[in-house]
PDB file of C-alpha atoms in Angstrom:
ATOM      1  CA  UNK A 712      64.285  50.075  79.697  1.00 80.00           C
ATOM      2  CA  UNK A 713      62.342  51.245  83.053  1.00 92.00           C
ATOM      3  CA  UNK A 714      58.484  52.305  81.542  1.00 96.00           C
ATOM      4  CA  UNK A 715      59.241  55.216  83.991  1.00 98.00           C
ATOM      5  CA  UNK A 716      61.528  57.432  85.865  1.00 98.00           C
ATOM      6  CA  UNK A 717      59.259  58.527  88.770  1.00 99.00           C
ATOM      7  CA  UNK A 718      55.803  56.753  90.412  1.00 99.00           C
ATOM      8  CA  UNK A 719      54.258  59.624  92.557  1.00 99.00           C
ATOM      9  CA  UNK A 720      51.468  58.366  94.677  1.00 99.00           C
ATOM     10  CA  UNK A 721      48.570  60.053  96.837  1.00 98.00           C
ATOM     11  CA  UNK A 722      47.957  58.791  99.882  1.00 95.00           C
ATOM     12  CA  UNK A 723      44.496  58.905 101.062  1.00 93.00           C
ATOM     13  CA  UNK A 724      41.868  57.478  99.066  1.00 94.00           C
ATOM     14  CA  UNK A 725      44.771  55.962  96.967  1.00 97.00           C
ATOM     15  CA  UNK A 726      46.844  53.569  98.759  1.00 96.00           C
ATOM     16  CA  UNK A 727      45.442  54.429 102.699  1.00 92.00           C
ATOM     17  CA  UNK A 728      41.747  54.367 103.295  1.00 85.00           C
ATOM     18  CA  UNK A 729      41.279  57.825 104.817  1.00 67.00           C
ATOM     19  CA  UNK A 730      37.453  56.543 105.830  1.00 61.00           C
ATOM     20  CA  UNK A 731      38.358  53.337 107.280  1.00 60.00           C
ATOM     21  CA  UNK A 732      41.654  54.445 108.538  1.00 65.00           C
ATOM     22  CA  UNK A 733      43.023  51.652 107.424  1.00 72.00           C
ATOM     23  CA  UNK A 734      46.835  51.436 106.816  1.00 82.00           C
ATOM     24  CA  UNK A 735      48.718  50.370 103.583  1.00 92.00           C
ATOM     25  CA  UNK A 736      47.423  46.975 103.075  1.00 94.00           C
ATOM     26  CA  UNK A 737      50.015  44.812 102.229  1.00 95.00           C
ATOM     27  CA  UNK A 738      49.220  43.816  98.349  1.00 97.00           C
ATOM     28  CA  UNK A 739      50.071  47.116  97.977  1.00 97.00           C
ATOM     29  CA  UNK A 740      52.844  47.577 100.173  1.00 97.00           C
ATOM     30  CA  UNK A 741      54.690  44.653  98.296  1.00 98.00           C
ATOM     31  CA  UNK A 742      53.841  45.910  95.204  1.00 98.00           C
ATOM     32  CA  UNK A 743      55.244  49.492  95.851  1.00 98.00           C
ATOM     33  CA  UNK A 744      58.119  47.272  97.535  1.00 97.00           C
ATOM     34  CA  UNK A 745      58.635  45.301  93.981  1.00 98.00           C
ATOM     35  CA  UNK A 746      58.370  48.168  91.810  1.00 98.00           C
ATOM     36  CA  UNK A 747      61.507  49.713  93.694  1.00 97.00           C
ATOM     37  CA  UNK A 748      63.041  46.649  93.554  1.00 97.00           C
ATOM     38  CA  UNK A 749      63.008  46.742  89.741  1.00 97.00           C
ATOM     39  CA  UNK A 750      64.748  50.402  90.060  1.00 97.00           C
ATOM     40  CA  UNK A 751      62.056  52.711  89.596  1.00 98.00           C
ATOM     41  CA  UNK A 752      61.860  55.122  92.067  1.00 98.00           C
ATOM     42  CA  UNK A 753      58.818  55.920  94.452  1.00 98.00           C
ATOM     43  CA  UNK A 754      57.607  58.636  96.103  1.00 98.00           C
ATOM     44  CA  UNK A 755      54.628  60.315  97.623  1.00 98.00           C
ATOM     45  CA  UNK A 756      52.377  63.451  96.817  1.00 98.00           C
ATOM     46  CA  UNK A 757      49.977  64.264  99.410  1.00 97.00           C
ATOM     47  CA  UNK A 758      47.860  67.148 101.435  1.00 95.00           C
ATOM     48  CA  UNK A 759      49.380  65.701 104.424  1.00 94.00           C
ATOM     49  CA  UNK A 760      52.036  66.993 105.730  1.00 94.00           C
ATOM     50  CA  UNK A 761      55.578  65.707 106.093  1.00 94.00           C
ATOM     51  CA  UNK A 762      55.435  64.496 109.361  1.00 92.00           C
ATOM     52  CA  UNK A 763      52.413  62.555 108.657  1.00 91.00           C
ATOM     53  CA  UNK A 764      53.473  60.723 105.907  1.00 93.00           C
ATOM     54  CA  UNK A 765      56.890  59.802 107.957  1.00 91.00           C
ATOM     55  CA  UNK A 766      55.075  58.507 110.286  1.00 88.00           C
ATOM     56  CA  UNK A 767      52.192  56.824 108.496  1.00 87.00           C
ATOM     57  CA  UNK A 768      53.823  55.359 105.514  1.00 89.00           C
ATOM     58  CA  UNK A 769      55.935  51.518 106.148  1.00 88.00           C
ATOM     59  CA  UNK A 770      59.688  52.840 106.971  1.00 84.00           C
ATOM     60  CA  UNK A 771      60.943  49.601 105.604  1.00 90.00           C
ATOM     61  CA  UNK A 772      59.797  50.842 101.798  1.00 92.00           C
ATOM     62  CA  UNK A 773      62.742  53.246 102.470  1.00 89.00           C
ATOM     63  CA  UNK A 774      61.411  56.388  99.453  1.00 94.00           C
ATOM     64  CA  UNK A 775      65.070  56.968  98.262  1.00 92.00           C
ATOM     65  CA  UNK A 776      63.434  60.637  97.058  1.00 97.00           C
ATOM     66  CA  UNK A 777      61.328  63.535  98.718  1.00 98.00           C
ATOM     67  CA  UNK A 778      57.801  63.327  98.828  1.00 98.00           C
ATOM     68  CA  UNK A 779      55.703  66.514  97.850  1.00 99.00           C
ATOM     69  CA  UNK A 780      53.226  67.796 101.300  1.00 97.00           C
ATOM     70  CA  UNK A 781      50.719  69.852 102.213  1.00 96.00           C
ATOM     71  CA  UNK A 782      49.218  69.875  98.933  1.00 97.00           C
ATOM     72  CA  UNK A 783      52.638  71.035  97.175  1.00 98.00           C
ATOM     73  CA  UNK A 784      53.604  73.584  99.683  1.00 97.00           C
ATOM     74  CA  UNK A 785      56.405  71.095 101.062  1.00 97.00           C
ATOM     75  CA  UNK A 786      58.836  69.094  99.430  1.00 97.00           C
ATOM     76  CA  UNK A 787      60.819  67.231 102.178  1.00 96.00           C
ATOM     77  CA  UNK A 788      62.975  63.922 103.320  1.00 95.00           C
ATOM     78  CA  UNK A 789      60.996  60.790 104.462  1.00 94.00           C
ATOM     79  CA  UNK A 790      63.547  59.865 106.205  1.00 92.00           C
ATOM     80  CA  UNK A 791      65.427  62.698 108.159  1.00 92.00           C
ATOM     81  CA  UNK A 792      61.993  65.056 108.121  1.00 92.00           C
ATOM     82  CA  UNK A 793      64.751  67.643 106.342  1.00 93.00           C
ATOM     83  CA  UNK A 794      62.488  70.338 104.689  1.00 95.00           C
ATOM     84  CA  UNK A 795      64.153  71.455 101.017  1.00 96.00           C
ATOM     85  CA  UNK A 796      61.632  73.429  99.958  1.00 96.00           C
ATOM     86  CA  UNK A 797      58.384  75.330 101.619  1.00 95.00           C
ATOM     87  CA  UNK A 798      55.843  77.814 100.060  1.00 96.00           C
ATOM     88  CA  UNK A 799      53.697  80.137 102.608  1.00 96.00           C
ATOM     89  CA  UNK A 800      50.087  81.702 102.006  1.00 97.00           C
ATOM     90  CA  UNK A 801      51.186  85.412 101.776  1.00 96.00           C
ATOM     91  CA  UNK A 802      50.614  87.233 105.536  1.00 96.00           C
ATOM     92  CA  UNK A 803      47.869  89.181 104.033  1.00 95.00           C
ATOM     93  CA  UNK A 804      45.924  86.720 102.777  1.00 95.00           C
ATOM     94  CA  UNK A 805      46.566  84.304 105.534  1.00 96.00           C
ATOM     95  CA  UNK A 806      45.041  87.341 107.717  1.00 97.00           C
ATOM     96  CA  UNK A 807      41.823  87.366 105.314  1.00 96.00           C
ATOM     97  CA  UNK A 808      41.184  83.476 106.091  1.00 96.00           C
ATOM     98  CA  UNK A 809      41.886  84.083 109.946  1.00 97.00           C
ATOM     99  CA  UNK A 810      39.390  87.353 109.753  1.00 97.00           C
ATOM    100  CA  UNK A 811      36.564  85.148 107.655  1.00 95.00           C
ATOM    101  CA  UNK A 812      37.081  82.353 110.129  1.00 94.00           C
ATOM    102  CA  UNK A 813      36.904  84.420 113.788  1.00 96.00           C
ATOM    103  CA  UNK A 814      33.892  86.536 111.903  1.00 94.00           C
ATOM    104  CA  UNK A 815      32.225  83.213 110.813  1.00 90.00           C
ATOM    105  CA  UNK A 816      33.430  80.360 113.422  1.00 88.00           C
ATOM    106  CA  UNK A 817      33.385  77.982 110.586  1.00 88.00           C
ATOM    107  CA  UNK A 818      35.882  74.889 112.299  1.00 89.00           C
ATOM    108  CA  UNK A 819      39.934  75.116 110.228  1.00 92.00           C
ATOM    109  CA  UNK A 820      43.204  74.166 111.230  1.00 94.00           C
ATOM    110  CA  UNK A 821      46.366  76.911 110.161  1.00 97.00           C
ATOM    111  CA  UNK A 822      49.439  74.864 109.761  1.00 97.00           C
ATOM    112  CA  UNK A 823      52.888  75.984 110.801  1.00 96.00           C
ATOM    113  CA  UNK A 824      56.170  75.123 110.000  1.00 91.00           C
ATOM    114  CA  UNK A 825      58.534  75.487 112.169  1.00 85.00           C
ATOM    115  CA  UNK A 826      62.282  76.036 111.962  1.00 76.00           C
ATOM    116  CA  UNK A 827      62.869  71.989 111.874  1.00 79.00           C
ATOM    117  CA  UNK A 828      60.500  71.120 109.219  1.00 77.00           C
ATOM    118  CA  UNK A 829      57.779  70.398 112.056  1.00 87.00           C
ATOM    119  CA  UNK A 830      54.196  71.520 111.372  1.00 92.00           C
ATOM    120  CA  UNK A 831      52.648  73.270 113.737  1.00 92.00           C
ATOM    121  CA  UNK A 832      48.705  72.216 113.542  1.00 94.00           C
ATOM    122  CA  UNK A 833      46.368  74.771 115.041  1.00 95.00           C
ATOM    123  CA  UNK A 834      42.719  74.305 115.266  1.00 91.00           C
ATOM    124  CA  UNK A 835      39.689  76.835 116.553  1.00 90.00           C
ATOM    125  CA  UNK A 836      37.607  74.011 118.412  1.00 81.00           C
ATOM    126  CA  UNK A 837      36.759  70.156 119.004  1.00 75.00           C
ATOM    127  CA  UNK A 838      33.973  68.466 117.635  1.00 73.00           C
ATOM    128  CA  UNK A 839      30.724  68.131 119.579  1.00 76.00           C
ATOM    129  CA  UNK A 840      31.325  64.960 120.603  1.00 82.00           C
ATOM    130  CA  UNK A 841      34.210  62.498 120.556  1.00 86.00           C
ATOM    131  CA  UNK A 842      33.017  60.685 117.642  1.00 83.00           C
ATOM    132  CA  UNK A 843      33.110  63.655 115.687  1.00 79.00           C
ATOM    133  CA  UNK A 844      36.392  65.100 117.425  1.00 82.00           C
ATOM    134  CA  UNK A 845      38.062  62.017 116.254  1.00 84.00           C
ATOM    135  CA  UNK A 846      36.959  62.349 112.670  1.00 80.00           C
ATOM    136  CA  UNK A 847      38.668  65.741 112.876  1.00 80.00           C
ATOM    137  CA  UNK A 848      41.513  64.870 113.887  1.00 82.00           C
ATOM    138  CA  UNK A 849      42.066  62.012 111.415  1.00 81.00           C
ATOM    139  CA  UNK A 850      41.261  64.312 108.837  1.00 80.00           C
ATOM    140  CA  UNK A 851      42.637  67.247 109.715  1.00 80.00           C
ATOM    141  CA  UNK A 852      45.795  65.803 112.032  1.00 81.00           C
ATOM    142  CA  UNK A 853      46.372  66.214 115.404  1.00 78.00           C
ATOM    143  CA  UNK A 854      46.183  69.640 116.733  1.00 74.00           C
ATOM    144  CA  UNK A 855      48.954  71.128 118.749  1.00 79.00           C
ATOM    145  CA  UNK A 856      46.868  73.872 119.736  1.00 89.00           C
ATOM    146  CA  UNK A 857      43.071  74.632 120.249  1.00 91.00           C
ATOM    147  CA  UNK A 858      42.930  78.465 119.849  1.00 94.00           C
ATOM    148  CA  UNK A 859      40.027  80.785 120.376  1.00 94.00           C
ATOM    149  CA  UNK A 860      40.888  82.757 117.929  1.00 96.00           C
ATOM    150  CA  UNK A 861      43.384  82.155 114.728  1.00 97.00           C
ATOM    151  CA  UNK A 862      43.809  86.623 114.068  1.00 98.00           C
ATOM    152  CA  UNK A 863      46.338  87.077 117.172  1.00 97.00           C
ATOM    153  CA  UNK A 864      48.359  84.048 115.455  1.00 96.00           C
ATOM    154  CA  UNK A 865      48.873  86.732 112.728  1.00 97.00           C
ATOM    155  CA  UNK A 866      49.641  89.850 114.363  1.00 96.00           C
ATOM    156  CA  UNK A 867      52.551  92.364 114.288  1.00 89.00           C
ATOM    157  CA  UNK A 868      55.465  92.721 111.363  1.00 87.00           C
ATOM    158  CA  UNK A 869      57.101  89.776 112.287  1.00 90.00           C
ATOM    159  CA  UNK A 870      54.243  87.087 112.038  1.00 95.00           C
ATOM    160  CA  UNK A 871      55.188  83.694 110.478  1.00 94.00           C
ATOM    161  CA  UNK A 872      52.532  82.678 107.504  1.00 96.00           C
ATOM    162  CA  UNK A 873      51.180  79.147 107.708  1.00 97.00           C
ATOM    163  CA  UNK A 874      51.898  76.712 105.072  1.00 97.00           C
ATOM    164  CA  UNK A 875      47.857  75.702 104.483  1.00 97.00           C
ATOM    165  CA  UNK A 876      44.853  76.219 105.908  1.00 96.00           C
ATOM    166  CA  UNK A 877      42.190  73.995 105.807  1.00 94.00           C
ATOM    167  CA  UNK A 878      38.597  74.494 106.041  1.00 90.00           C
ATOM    168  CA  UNK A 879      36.053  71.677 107.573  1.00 84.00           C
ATOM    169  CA  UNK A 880      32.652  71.631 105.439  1.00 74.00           C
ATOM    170  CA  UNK A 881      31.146  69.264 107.102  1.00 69.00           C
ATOM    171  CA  UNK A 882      27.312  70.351 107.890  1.00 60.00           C
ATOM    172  CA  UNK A 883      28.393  74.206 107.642  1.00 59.00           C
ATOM    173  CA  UNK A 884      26.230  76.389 109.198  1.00 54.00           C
ATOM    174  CA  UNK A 885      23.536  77.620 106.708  1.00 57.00           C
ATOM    175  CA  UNK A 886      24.506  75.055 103.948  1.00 56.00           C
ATOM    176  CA  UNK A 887      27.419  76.949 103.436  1.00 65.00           C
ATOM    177  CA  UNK A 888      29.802  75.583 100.770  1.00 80.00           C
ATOM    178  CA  UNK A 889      32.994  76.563 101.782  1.00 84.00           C
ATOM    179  CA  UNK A 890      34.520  75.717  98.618  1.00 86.00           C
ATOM    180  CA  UNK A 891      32.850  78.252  96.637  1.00 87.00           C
ATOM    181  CA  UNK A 892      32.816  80.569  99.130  1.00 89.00           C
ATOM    182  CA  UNK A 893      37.005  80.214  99.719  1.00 89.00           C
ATOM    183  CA  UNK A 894      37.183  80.482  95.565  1.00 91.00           C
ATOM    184  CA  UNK A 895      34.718  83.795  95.707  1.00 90.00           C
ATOM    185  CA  UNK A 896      36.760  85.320  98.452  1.00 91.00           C
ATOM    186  CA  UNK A 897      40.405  84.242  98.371  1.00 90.00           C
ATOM    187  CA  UNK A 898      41.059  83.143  94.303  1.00 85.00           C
ATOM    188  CA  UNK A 899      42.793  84.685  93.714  1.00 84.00           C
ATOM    189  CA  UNK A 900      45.278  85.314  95.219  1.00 84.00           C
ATOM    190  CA  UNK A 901      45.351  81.806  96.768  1.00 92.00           C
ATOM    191  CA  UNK A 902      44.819  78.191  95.482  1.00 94.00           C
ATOM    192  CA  UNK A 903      41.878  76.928  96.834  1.00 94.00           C
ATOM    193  CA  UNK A 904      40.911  73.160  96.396  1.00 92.00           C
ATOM    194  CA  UNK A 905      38.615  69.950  97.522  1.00 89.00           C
ATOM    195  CA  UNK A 906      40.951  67.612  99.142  1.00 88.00           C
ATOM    196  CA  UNK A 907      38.151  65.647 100.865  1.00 83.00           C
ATOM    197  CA  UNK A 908      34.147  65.699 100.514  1.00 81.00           C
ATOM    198  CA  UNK A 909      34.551  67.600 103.297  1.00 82.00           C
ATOM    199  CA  UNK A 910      37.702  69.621 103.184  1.00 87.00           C
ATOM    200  CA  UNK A 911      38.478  72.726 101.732  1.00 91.00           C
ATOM    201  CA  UNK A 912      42.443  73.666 101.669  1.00 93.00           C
ATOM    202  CA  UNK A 913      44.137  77.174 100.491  1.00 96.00           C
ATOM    203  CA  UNK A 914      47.502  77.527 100.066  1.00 97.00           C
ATOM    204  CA  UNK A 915      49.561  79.765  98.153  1.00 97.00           C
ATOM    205  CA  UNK A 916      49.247  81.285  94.604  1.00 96.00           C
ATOM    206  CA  UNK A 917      49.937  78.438  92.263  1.00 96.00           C
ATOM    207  CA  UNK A 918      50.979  75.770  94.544  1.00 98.00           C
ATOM    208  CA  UNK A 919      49.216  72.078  94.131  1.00 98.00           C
ATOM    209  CA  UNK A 920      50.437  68.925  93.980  1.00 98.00           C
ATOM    210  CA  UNK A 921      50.814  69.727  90.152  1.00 98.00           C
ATOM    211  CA  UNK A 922      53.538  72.434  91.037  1.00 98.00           C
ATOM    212  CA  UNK A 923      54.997  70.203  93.585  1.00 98.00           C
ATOM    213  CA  UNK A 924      55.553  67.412  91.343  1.00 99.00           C
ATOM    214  CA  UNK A 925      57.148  69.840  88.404  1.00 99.00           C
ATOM    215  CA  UNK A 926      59.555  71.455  91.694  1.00 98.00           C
ATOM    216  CA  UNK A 927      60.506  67.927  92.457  1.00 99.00           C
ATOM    217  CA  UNK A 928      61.074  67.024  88.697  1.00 99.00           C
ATOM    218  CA  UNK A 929      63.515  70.127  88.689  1.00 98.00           C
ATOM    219  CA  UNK A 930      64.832  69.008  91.808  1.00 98.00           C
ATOM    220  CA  UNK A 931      65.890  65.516  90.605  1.00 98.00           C
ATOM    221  CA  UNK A 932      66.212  66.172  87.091  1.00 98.00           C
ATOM    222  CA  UNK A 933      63.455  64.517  85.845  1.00 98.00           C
ATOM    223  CA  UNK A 934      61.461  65.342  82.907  1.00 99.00           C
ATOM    224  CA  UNK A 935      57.571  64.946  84.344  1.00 99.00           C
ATOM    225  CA  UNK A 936      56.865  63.106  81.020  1.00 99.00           C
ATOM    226  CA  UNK A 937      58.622  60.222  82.696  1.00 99.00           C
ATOM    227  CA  UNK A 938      56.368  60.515  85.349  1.00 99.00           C
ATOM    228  CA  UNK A 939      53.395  58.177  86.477  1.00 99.00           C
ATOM    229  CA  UNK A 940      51.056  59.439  88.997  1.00 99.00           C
ATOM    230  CA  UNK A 941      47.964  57.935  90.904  1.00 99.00           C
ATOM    231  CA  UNK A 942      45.576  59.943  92.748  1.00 98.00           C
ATOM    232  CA  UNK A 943      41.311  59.839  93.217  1.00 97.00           C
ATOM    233  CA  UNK A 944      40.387  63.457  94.825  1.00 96.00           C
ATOM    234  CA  UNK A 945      40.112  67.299  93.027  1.00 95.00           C
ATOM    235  CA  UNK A 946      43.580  68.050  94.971  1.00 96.00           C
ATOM    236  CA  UNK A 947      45.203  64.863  92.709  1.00 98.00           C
ATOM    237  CA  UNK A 948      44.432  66.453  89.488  1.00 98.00           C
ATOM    238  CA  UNK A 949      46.683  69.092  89.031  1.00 98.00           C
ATOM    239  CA  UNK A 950      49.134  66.030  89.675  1.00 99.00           C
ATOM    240  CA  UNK A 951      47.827  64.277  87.315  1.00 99.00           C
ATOM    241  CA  UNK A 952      47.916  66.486  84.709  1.00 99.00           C
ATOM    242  CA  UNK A 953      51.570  67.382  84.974  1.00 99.00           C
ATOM    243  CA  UNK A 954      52.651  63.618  84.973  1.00 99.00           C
ATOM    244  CA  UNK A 955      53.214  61.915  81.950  1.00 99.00           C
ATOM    245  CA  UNK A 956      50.813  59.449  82.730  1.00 99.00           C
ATOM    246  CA  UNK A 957      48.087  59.296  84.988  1.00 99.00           C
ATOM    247  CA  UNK A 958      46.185  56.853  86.713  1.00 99.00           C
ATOM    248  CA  UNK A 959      42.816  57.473  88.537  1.00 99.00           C
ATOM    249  CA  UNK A 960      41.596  55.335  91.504  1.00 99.00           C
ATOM    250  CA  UNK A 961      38.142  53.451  90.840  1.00 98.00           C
ATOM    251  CA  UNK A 962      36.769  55.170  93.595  1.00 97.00           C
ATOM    252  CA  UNK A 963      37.415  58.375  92.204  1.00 97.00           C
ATOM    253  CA  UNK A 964      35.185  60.719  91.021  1.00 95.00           C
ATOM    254  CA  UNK A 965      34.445  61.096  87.092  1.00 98.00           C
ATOM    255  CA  UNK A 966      35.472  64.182  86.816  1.00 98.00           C
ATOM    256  CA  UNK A 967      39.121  63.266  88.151  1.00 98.00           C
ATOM    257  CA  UNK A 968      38.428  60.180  85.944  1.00 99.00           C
ATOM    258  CA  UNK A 969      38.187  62.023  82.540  1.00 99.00           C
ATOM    259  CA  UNK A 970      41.615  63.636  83.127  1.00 98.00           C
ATOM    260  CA  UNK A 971      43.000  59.648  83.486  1.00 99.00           C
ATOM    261  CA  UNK A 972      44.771  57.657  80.970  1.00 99.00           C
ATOM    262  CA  UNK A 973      44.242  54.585  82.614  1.00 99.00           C
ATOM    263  CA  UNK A 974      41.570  54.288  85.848  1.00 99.00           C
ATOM    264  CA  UNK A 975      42.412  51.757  88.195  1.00 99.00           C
ATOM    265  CA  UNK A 976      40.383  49.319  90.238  1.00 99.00           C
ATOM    266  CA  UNK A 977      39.022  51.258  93.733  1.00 98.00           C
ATOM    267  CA  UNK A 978      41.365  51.290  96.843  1.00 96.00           C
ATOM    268  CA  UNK A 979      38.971  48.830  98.450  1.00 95.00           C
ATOM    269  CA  UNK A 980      40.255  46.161  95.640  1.00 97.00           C
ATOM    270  CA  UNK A 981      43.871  47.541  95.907  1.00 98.00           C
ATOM    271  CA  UNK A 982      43.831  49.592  92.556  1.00 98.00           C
ATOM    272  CA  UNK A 983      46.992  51.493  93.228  1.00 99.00           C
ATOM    273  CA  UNK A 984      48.386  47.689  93.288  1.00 99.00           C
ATOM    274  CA  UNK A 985      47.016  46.948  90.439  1.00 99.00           C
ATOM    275  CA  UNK A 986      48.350  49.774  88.477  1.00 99.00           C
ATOM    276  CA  UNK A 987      52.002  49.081  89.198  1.00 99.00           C
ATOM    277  CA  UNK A 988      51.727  45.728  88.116  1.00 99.00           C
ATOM    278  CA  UNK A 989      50.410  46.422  84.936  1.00 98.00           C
ATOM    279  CA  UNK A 990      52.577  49.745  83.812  1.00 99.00           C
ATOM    280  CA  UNK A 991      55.255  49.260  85.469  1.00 99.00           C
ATOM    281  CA  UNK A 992      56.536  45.559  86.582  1.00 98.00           C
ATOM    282  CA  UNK A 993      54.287  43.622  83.750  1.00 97.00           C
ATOM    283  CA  UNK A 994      55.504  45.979  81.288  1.00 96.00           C
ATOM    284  CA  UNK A 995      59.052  45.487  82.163  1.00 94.00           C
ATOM    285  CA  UNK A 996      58.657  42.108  81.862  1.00 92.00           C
ATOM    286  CA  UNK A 997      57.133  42.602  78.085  1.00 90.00           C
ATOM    287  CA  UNK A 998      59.740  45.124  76.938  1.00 78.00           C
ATOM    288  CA  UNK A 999      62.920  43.286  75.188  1.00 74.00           C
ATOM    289  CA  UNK A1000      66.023  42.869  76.677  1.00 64.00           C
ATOM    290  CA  UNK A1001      69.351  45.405  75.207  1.00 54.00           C
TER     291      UNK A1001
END
């Protein structure tokens, strides 16, 4: 008997290197590859968004199921880029964030879906120098706009909502934590978490990777107690509290640790690897046969 039904993993932090923008390393990929192999499905949860994690993640680990994106807002196909289920800030409070942000000209990024599943990355500047313009970009994703302004975006009846917004903390004006100042001013009605030391992400009420793993579960017909997840930031742990067992990175911090039934080794030593071996594949290999 498979230990599991489900492995849901994050992506950066977890099995990609999001500082060292590093790719999959290939302990890991072969591991994720062997786990499949023994017929437990894969998948991904992730603040990226569907398009990224198409095009980042090895195409020949072929995810037979949809991977939860943008922080739970998107549940899509790896393969076709078919969306099958989006969630959008509502208009009004989407128009908050863009008011805060013109008033403020703190650095975001609004991301829209389009009509194909496509997302739509908008950003309000560049860095102040390339260095820093690149780290934005890797972070963030690659913006298909630079706007002046994200309040026009949002105008008239017939607006369309963006999926997330995210919020860049890095060396805020004033000291400025944006995290506390997104809960104080937009929880609720919106879900407001810590995705990355220095990014801040809102999306709609109730939606985390926690409610995108339970919509997938109903999707599939899974029961999330069958579930193992692996994640290492804030955003991971409303995943990893809906799985029926979770595993924290070793580079995560504590506080995602203590919500952990097992904590792996850090990415750096390929942890995520690690974990598979262990609780899935070596314990398939312990558990008797008929």
């Amino acid at each position: 008997m498979r230990p599991f039904d489900l492995v849901v993993l994050d992506l950066d932090g977890t099995i990609i290197n999001a500082y060292e923008r590093q790719l999959i390393s290939q302990r890991v990929h072969d591991t994720i590859a062997a786990v499949q192999v023994a017929g437990v499905p894969v998948t991904i949860g992730s603040g990226r968004t569907l398009d990224y994690i198409r095009h980042h993640l090895p195409g020949d680990l072929r995810l037979a199921h949809p991977v939860i994106a943008t922080q739970g807002a998107v549940i899509g196909d790896p393969t076709t880029g078919h969306v099958l289920a989006e969630q959008h800030l509502p208009l009004d409070a989407a128009r908050a964030i863009a008011r805060y942000v013109d008033d403020t000209g703190f650095l975001a990024a609004f991301y829209f879906n389009d009509a194909d599943g496509h997302t739509q990355i908008v950003e309000n500047r560049l860095g102040r120098n390339a260095e820093e313009t690149a780290t934005i970009h890797h972070l963030l994703g690659e913006p298909m706009r630079i706007v002046d302004l994200f309040s026009p975006l949002l105008a008239g009846d017939d607006a369309h909502p963006p999926v997330k917004v995210i919020a860049f903390n890095r060396e805020a004006p004033g000291g400025v934590d944006l995290l506390h100042e997104y809960e104080r001013r937009f929880v609720p009605p919106l879900s407001v978490t810590r995705s990355h030391e220095w990014l801040v992400e809102a999306t709609a009420p109730g939606v985390d990777k926690g409610s995108g793993l339970l919509r997938l579960c109903e999707m599939l017909h899974i029961d999330p107690s069958r579930v193992l997840a692996i994640g290492d930031s804030d955003n991971d742990i409303p995943m990893l509290k809906a799985a029926g067992f979770a595993v924290a990175m070793g580079n995560a911090a504590p506080h995602v640790k203590a919500v952990a039934d097992w904590v792996a080794p850090t990415i750096e030593e390929d942890g995520a690897a690690v974990a598979l071996q262990r609780l899935v594949l070596d314990a398939m290999k312990a558990a008797p046969s008929g």
